[in-house]
Short mmCIF file of C-alpha atoms in Angstrom, two decimals:
data_model
loop_
_atom_site.label_atom_id
_atom_site.label_comp_id
_atom_site.label_asym_id
_atom_site.label_seq_id
_atom_site.Cartn_x
_atom_site.Cartn_y
_atom_site.Cartn_z
CA MET A 1 -0.49 0.04 -0.16
CA GLU A 2 3.00 2.44 0.82
CA ARG A 3 4.66 1.58 -2.59
CA THR A 4 1.23 2.10 -4.03
CA LEU A 5 0.35 5.24 -2.70
CA GLY A 6 3.58 6.56 -2.60
CA ALA A 7 3.64 10.59 -1.54
CA GLU A 8 -0.19 10.49 -2.12
CA GLN A 9 -0.48 9.45 2.04
CA LYS A 10 -0.24 11.92 4.05
CA LEU A 11 -1.79 13.43 7.68
CA ALA A 12 -4.49 15.18 7.52
CA ILE A 13 -3.62 19.27 7.11
CA HIS A 14 -7.31 21.06 6.26
CA SER A 15 -8.55 23.06 8.58
CA ALA A 16 -11.80 21.20 9.03
CA GLU A 17 -9.34 17.81 10.27
CA LYS A 18 -7.80 20.09 12.99
CA ASN A 19 -9.53 17.80 15.99
CA VAL A 20 -9.67 14.88 13.94
CA VAL A 21 -7.39 12.07 15.98
CA THR A 22 -3.72 11.78 14.22
CA PRO A 23 -3.24 8.38 13.85
CA THR A 24 -0.44 6.62 15.46
CA GLN A 25 2.47 4.71 13.25
CA ALA A 26 0.29 1.39 13.73
CA GLU A 27 -2.61 3.24 11.85
CA LEU A 28 -2.95 4.31 8.22
CA VAL A 29 -2.83 8.15 8.02
CA ARG A 30 -6.08 10.12 6.24
CA ILE A 31 -5.90 9.98 2.33
CA ASP A 32 -8.26 12.31 0.61
CA TYR A 33 -9.72 10.59 -1.58
CA LEU A 34 -10.47 7.32 0.28
CA ASP A 35 -12.46 9.87 2.98
CA GLY A 36 -14.53 10.90 -0.72
CA TRP A 37 -15.15 7.12 -1.00
CA ARG A 38 -16.48 7.03 2.44
CA GLY A 39 -18.22 10.30 2.09
CA ILE A 40 -20.14 8.30 -1.60
CA ALA A 41 -20.95 5.28 0.93
CA ILE A 42 -22.99 7.06 3.80
CA LEU A 43 -24.86 9.61 1.22
CA PHE A 44 -25.75 6.44 -0.64
CA VAL A 45 -27.32 5.28 2.39
CA LEU A 46 -28.77 8.92 3.15
CA LEU A 47 -29.77 9.05 0.00
CA GLU A 48 -32.48 5.53 0.37
CA HIS A 49 -33.47 6.60 3.46
CA PHE A 50 -34.74 9.99 3.28
CA PHE A 51 -35.22 10.03 -0.88
CA ASP A 52 -37.61 7.94 -3.11
CA VAL A 53 -34.88 6.72 -5.48
CA ILE A 54 -36.51 3.99 -8.07
CA GLY A 55 -34.75 1.96 -9.70
CA ILE A 56 -31.56 0.88 -7.36
CA HIS A 57 -30.42 -0.24 -4.57
CA VAL A 58 -28.70 3.12 -3.60
CA GLY A 59 -28.67 2.17 -0.09
CA ARG A 60 -27.59 -1.55 0.31
CA MET A 61 -24.24 -0.50 -2.18
CA GLY A 62 -23.63 2.23 0.24
CA VAL A 63 -23.03 -0.24 3.00
CA ASP A 64 -21.05 -2.43 0.35
CA ILE A 65 -18.96 0.28 -0.76
CA PHE A 66 -18.04 0.70 2.92
CA PHE A 67 -17.24 -3.04 3.37
CA VAL A 68 -14.77 -3.23 0.30
CA LEU A 69 -13.05 -0.01 1.91
CA SER A 70 -12.61 -1.53 5.48
CA GLY A 71 -11.46 -4.94 3.73
CA MET A 72 -8.63 -3.24 2.17
CA LEU A 73 -8.13 -1.52 5.28
CA MET A 74 -7.64 -4.28 7.67
CA SER A 75 -5.81 -5.87 5.37
CA ASN A 76 -3.24 -3.47 4.72
CA ILE A 77 -3.08 -3.09 8.89
CA LEU A 78 -3.04 -7.32 9.95
CA PHE A 79 -0.99 -8.58 6.99
CA VAL A 80 1.27 -6.05 5.57
CA LYS A 81 1.87 -3.63 8.42
CA LYS A 82 1.28 -6.63 10.34
CA VAL A 83 -0.22 -4.58 13.31
CA PRO A 84 0.17 -6.64 16.64
CA LEU A 85 -3.56 -8.09 17.26
CA ARG A 86 -3.48 -6.51 20.76
CA THR A 87 -2.88 -2.86 18.87
CA PHE A 88 -5.27 -3.72 16.39
CA TYR A 89 -8.08 -4.43 18.63
CA LYS A 90 -7.14 -1.40 21.26
CA ARG A 91 -7.42 1.00 17.64
CA ARG A 92 -10.97 -0.98 16.37
CA ILE A 93 -12.26 -0.69 20.36
CA SER A 94 -11.55 3.25 20.72
CA ARG A 95 -12.71 4.10 16.76
CA ILE A 96 -16.23 2.29 17.00
CA PHE A 97 -17.45 0.85 20.55
CA PRO A 98 -17.64 4.63 22.63
CA VAL A 99 -20.21 6.13 20.24
CA PHE A 100 -21.99 2.65 19.76
CA PHE A 101 -21.75 2.05 23.12
CA LEU A 102 -23.74 5.34 23.89
CA PHE A 103 -26.22 4.62 20.85
CA VAL A 104 -27.37 1.46 22.60
CA THR A 105 -27.73 2.62 25.74
CA SER A 106 -29.73 5.70 25.13
CA LEU A 107 -32.37 3.37 23.07
CA SER A 108 -32.14 0.72 25.16
CA LEU A 109 -33.27 3.21 28.17
CA CYS A 110 -35.72 4.95 25.95
CA SER A 111 -37.45 1.19 25.22
CA LEU A 112 -37.39 0.68 28.52
CA ILE A 113 -38.60 3.70 30.23
CA PHE A 114 -41.43 4.77 27.78
CA GLU A 115 -42.55 1.13 27.17
CA LEU A 116 -41.22 1.40 23.30
CA SER A 117 -40.39 -2.06 22.96
CA HIS A 118 -39.34 -5.53 24.48
CA GLU A 119 -36.15 -4.46 22.30
CA HIS A 120 -34.18 -3.51 26.14
CA ASN A 121 -33.75 -7.42 26.88
CA ASN A 122 -31.53 -8.09 24.05
CA TYR A 123 -29.16 -5.09 25.02
CA LEU A 124 -26.07 -7.30 25.62
CA TYR A 125 -26.71 -9.05 22.06
CA ASN A 126 -26.98 -5.96 20.47
CA LEU A 127 -23.73 -4.46 22.53
CA LEU A 128 -21.94 -7.39 21.68
CA PHE A 129 -22.74 -7.65 17.79
CA LEU A 130 -24.30 -10.54 18.36
CA ARG A 131 -28.05 -9.21 17.07
CA SER A 132 -28.14 -10.28 13.41
CA TYR A 133 -27.66 -14.21 14.72
CA TYR A 134 -29.82 -14.09 18.05
CA PRO A 135 -32.55 -13.90 19.14
CA GLU A 136 -34.45 -15.39 15.73
CA HIS A 137 -37.51 -13.52 17.30
CA PRO A 138 -38.32 -10.75 16.47
CA SER A 139 -36.34 -10.09 14.14
CA LEU A 140 -33.40 -6.97 13.48
CA TRP A 141 -35.88 -5.52 11.58
CA ASN A 142 -39.09 -6.08 13.68
CA THR A 143 -38.40 -5.00 17.02
CA GLY A 144 -39.86 -1.77 17.65
CA LEU A 145 -36.76 0.62 17.84
CA PRO A 146 -34.25 1.84 14.82
CA VAL A 147 -31.57 -0.67 15.53
CA GLY A 148 -31.95 -2.38 12.08
CA HIS A 149 -28.92 -0.83 10.53
CA PHE A 150 -27.05 -2.96 13.17
CA TRP A 151 -26.74 -6.16 10.85
CA SER A 152 -23.89 -4.36 8.51
CA LEU A 153 -22.36 -3.98 11.85
CA ASN A 154 -21.94 -6.88 13.16
CA VAL A 155 -20.77 -8.04 9.69
CA GLU A 156 -17.61 -5.77 9.96
CA GLU A 157 -16.82 -6.76 13.64
CA HIS A 158 -17.53 -10.42 12.99
CA SER A 159 -14.63 -9.96 9.68
CA TYR A 160 -12.04 -8.28 11.34
CA VAL A 161 -12.51 -11.34 14.02
CA VAL A 162 -11.66 -13.89 10.80
CA LEU A 163 -9.16 -11.42 9.21
CA SER A 164 -7.13 -11.39 12.74
CA VAL A 165 -7.66 -15.17 13.07
CA ILE A 166 -6.04 -15.16 9.78
CA ALA A 167 -3.52 -13.18 10.47
CA VAL A 168 -2.23 -15.50 13.17
CA LEU A 169 -2.25 -18.26 10.56
CA ALA A 170 -0.57 -15.94 8.63
CA LEU A 171 2.78 -16.65 10.85
CA TRP A 172 2.95 -20.44 9.68
CA VAL A 173 1.09 -20.14 6.31
CA SER A 174 2.35 -18.48 3.15
CA ARG A 175 0.20 -17.17 0.42
CA VAL A 176 -2.42 -15.89 3.04
CA TYR A 177 -4.96 -14.42 -0.05
CA LEU A 178 -5.73 -17.63 -1.14
CA ILE A 179 -7.04 -18.43 2.33
CA VAL A 180 -8.67 -14.80 2.46
CA LEU A 181 -10.32 -15.29 -0.95
CA THR A 182 -11.26 -18.69 -0.90
CA LEU A 183 -13.74 -17.65 2.07
CA GLY A 184 -15.08 -14.63 0.67
CA VAL A 185 -15.83 -16.85 -2.65
CA SER A 186 -17.93 -19.62 0.06
CA CYS A 187 -19.89 -16.51 0.83
CA ILE A 188 -21.20 -16.33 -2.29
CA ILE A 189 -21.62 -19.85 -2.42
CA THR A 190 -23.29 -20.18 0.76
CA HIS A 191 -25.88 -17.67 -0.52
CA PHE A 192 -26.60 -19.25 -3.38
CA ILE A 193 -27.45 -22.47 -1.57
CA TYR A 194 -29.67 -20.41 0.98
CA VAL A 195 -31.37 -19.13 -1.80
CA LYS A 196 -31.90 -22.92 -3.76
CA ASN A 197 -32.79 -24.14 -0.49
CA PRO A 198 -35.25 -21.58 1.10
CA GLY A 199 -36.34 -24.57 3.59
CA PHE A 200 -32.91 -24.63 5.07
CA ALA A 201 -31.67 -21.44 5.09
CA PRO A 202 -32.02 -19.04 7.94
CA ALA A 203 -34.18 -15.73 8.63
CA ASN A 204 -33.14 -13.16 6.88
CA PHE A 205 -29.42 -14.63 5.60
CA GLU A 206 -28.74 -12.17 3.28
CA PHE A 207 -27.68 -9.53 5.66
CA ARG A 208 -26.15 -12.60 7.99
CA THR A 209 -22.41 -12.21 8.09
CA GLU A 210 -21.64 -15.64 6.30
CA VAL A 211 -23.23 -14.29 2.73
CA VAL A 212 -22.16 -10.59 2.90
CA ALA A 213 -18.87 -10.82 4.49
CA SER A 214 -17.63 -11.32 0.92
CA PHE A 215 -17.33 -7.86 0.04
CA LEU A 216 -14.90 -7.47 2.63
CA LEU A 217 -13.19 -10.77 2.17
CA ILE A 218 -12.74 -10.41 -1.62
CA SER A 219 -11.32 -6.76 -1.32
CA ALA A 220 -8.70 -7.85 1.99
CA GLY A 221 -7.47 -10.74 -0.60
CA TYR A 222 -7.39 -9.14 -3.39
CA PHE A 223 -5.40 -6.29 -1.72
CA LEU A 224 -2.45 -8.76 -0.81
CA VAL A 225 -2.06 -9.67 -5.13
CA LYS A 226 -3.02 -6.17 -6.73
CA ASN A 227 0.42 -5.11 -7.50
CA ARG A 228 0.48 -7.97 -9.45
CA PHE A 229 -2.19 -6.96 -12.02
CA GLU A 230 -1.72 -2.92 -11.78
CA ARG A 231 0.84 -1.94 -13.79
CA PHE A 232 -1.75 -3.90 -16.70
CA LEU A 233 -4.10 -1.45 -15.95
CA PRO A 234 -5.25 1.95 -17.24
CA ALA A 235 -6.02 4.18 -15.55
CA TRP A 236 -10.02 4.23 -16.13
CA SER A 237 -10.61 0.84 -15.45
CA PRO A 238 -11.58 1.39 -12.09
CA LEU A 239 -14.29 3.86 -12.98
CA VAL A 240 -15.37 1.03 -15.68
CA SER A 241 -15.66 -0.75 -12.25
CA PHE A 242 -17.61 1.20 -10.88
CA VAL A 243 -20.12 1.80 -13.44
CA LEU A 244 -20.66 -1.77 -13.84
CA ALA A 245 -21.01 -2.70 -9.88
CA ILE A 246 -23.90 0.47 -10.12
CA ALA A 247 -25.21 -1.60 -12.57
CA CYS A 248 -25.59 -4.75 -10.03
CA TYR A 249 -27.91 -2.75 -8.09
CA SER A 250 -30.24 -1.86 -10.94
CA PRO A 251 -33.24 -3.76 -12.76
CA TYR A 252 -30.74 -3.61 -15.73
CA ALA A 253 -27.99 -6.00 -14.54
CA PRO A 254 -27.76 -8.99 -16.22
CA HIS A 255 -28.62 -11.14 -13.49
CA TRP A 256 -30.63 -10.63 -10.20
CA SER A 257 -28.26 -12.31 -8.69
CA PHE A 258 -25.46 -9.92 -9.63
CA GLU A 259 -25.82 -8.04 -6.39
CA TRP A 260 -23.81 -10.04 -4.36
CA SER A 261 -22.30 -12.51 -7.13
CA VAL A 262 -20.45 -9.64 -9.18
CA ALA A 263 -20.66 -6.78 -7.36
CA PRO A 264 -18.07 -7.84 -4.16
CA PHE A 265 -15.37 -8.13 -7.16
CA LEU A 266 -16.17 -5.04 -8.82
CA LEU A 267 -16.14 -3.17 -6.07
CA ALA A 268 -13.28 -4.86 -4.48
CA PHE A 269 -11.30 -4.03 -7.65
CA THR A 270 -12.54 -0.45 -7.58
CA VAL A 271 -11.44 0.39 -4.10
CA ASN A 272 -8.09 -1.11 -4.61
CA HIS A 273 -7.25 0.39 -7.73
CA LEU A 274 -8.33 4.16 -6.73
CA ASN A 275 -4.96 5.36 -6.80
CA LEU A 276 -4.61 4.67 -10.35
CA LEU A 277 -7.42 7.01 -11.09
CA PRO A 278 -6.51 10.55 -12.66
CA SER A 279 -5.74 13.78 -10.91
CA PHE A 280 -8.98 15.56 -11.56
CA VAL A 281 -11.08 12.20 -10.36
CA LYS A 282 -9.22 11.97 -7.32
CA SER A 283 -9.73 15.91 -7.12
CA VAL A 284 -13.73 14.86 -6.96
CA LEU A 285 -13.29 12.63 -4.70
CA SER A 286 -11.39 15.44 -2.55
CA ILE A 287 -14.21 17.64 -2.30
CA PRO A 288 -14.11 18.66 0.78
CA ALA A 289 -17.68 18.19 2.07
CA LEU A 290 -17.70 15.26 0.62
CA ARG A 291 -14.63 14.50 2.54
CA LEU A 292 -16.32 16.01 5.66
CA LEU A 293 -19.08 13.15 5.18
CA GLY A 294 -16.73 10.42 4.94
CA ILE A 295 -15.00 11.80 7.86
CA TRP A 296 -18.07 12.19 9.91
CA SER A 297 -19.58 8.82 8.64
CA PHE A 298 -19.63 6.33 11.21
CA SER A 299 -21.50 8.92 13.71
CA ILE A 300 -23.66 10.00 10.77
CA TYR A 301 -24.45 5.73 9.92
CA LEU A 302 -25.21 5.12 13.53
CA TRP A 303 -27.80 8.09 14.54
CA GLN A 304 -29.49 8.86 11.13
CA GLN A 305 -31.32 5.12 11.53
CA PRO A 306 -33.87 7.30 14.22
CA PHE A 307 -34.52 10.01 11.80
CA TYR A 308 -35.04 7.38 9.09
CA TYR A 309 -37.59 4.86 11.11
CA TYR A 310 -39.51 7.76 13.07
CA GLY A 311 -39.98 10.17 10.43
CA ILE A 312 -39.78 8.21 6.44
CA LYS A 313 -40.16 4.59 7.13
CA PHE A 314 -43.66 4.39 7.53
CA GLY A 315 -44.44 7.07 5.55
CA GLU A 316 -43.38 10.69 5.67
CA ALA A 317 -44.00 11.98 9.45
CA PHE A 318 -44.62 15.91 7.81
CA PRO A 319 -44.02 18.00 4.38
CA LEU A 320 -40.60 17.67 3.47
CA ALA A 321 -39.16 15.44 6.07
CA GLY A 322 -37.27 13.93 3.93
CA VAL A 323 -35.00 17.18 3.06
CA THR A 324 -34.93 18.15 6.59
CA LEU A 325 -34.21 15.13 8.15
CA PHE A 326 -31.54 14.20 5.61
CA SER A 327 -30.01 17.57 7.15
CA LEU A 328 -30.69 17.01 10.61
CA ALA A 329 -28.90 13.37 10.83
CA ILE A 330 -25.89 14.75 9.05
CA LEU A 331 -25.88 17.83 11.71
CA THR A 332 -26.60 15.14 14.63
CA GLY A 333 -23.92 12.96 12.62
CA ALA A 334 -21.00 15.43 12.71
CA LEU A 335 -21.74 17.00 16.45
CA SER A 336 -21.32 13.10 17.19
CA PHE A 337 -17.93 12.87 15.64
CA TYR A 338 -16.79 16.09 17.31
CA LEU A 339 -18.33 15.20 20.60
CA ILE A 340 -17.84 12.03 21.38
CA GLU A 341 -16.47 9.66 18.87
CA ASN A 342 -12.95 11.70 17.82
CA PRO A 343 -12.26 12.64 21.91
CA ALA A 344 -13.05 9.48 23.33
CA ARG A 345 -10.69 7.68 20.61
CA LYS A 346 -8.21 9.84 21.37
CA PHE A 347 -8.59 9.94 24.99
CA LEU A 348 -8.47 5.87 24.60
CA ASN A 349 -5.38 6.37 22.40
CA GLU A 350 -3.35 8.20 24.69
CA ARG A 351 -4.27 6.64 27.66
CA TRP A 352 -4.70 2.84 26.38
#
């Protein structure tokens, strides 16, 4: 990664990032166009939740865009930089857990105090990223609380564990990329088996780790071999693969399965070769507004769900609800980042 990106890796220097945690040597430094990639991901999610986007599953694509970036970055941290697992887990916990803990705890208290549902009984399952699996009833989407988006966080955390186990195996096993890629392809095969055998498939299987982790794992595995192909690829190839990936989420896909059978490869290829893009395309991805959305993306993703659930999901609660709640979701996410997520991360990293 360092050889591929070269001088393009740098510390955040823009005024909007002065309060952002400066990465340690064990962390990846900020790359402008990758923040923009995150910005596209969260923007896609918000567009589907707050506006009537017809003909394409932009929300699901937004989550998958997050997944492939995460797989690439985790592969770099664990297999190339070989960050110790102790440090790896400390950094992941300090990055994710404080604001997630606040969100889950706040919802559970509201559920208990105002008798919104019985979901507060599943507090620990939610907090430990197990809710996609247990309990099966009610499902994550029928709890009476805005927790449906936890499925993607569960997939992400489970994938971190899988990749960290493989990092241990890498001490004795060569060609780790084959293990990671095989697991990624196995997720797609598992998805196919579930589709063909509905009686065997668990409920809501399309949101479970054993099928969705394909995006992270294929991206992580490809990262380890991408340099073998990069010199043969034209600068426009990531743009072509991204356009083809968009088509996979539309009614124009050659087959209905392309969203989960082909899109993982196309998105993994795209994110792993963003460094090839012409400078003017990178400058578009580096637009300050898009980068800020990317920097705030985790907090936005968490806190947008109540706005969507109570204001849009069952019909617009009031005129212009989409525009209003879209703006409030971004504002709340930004406040969460600067007041909770980033200070907590900095505090833990400095003392832990």
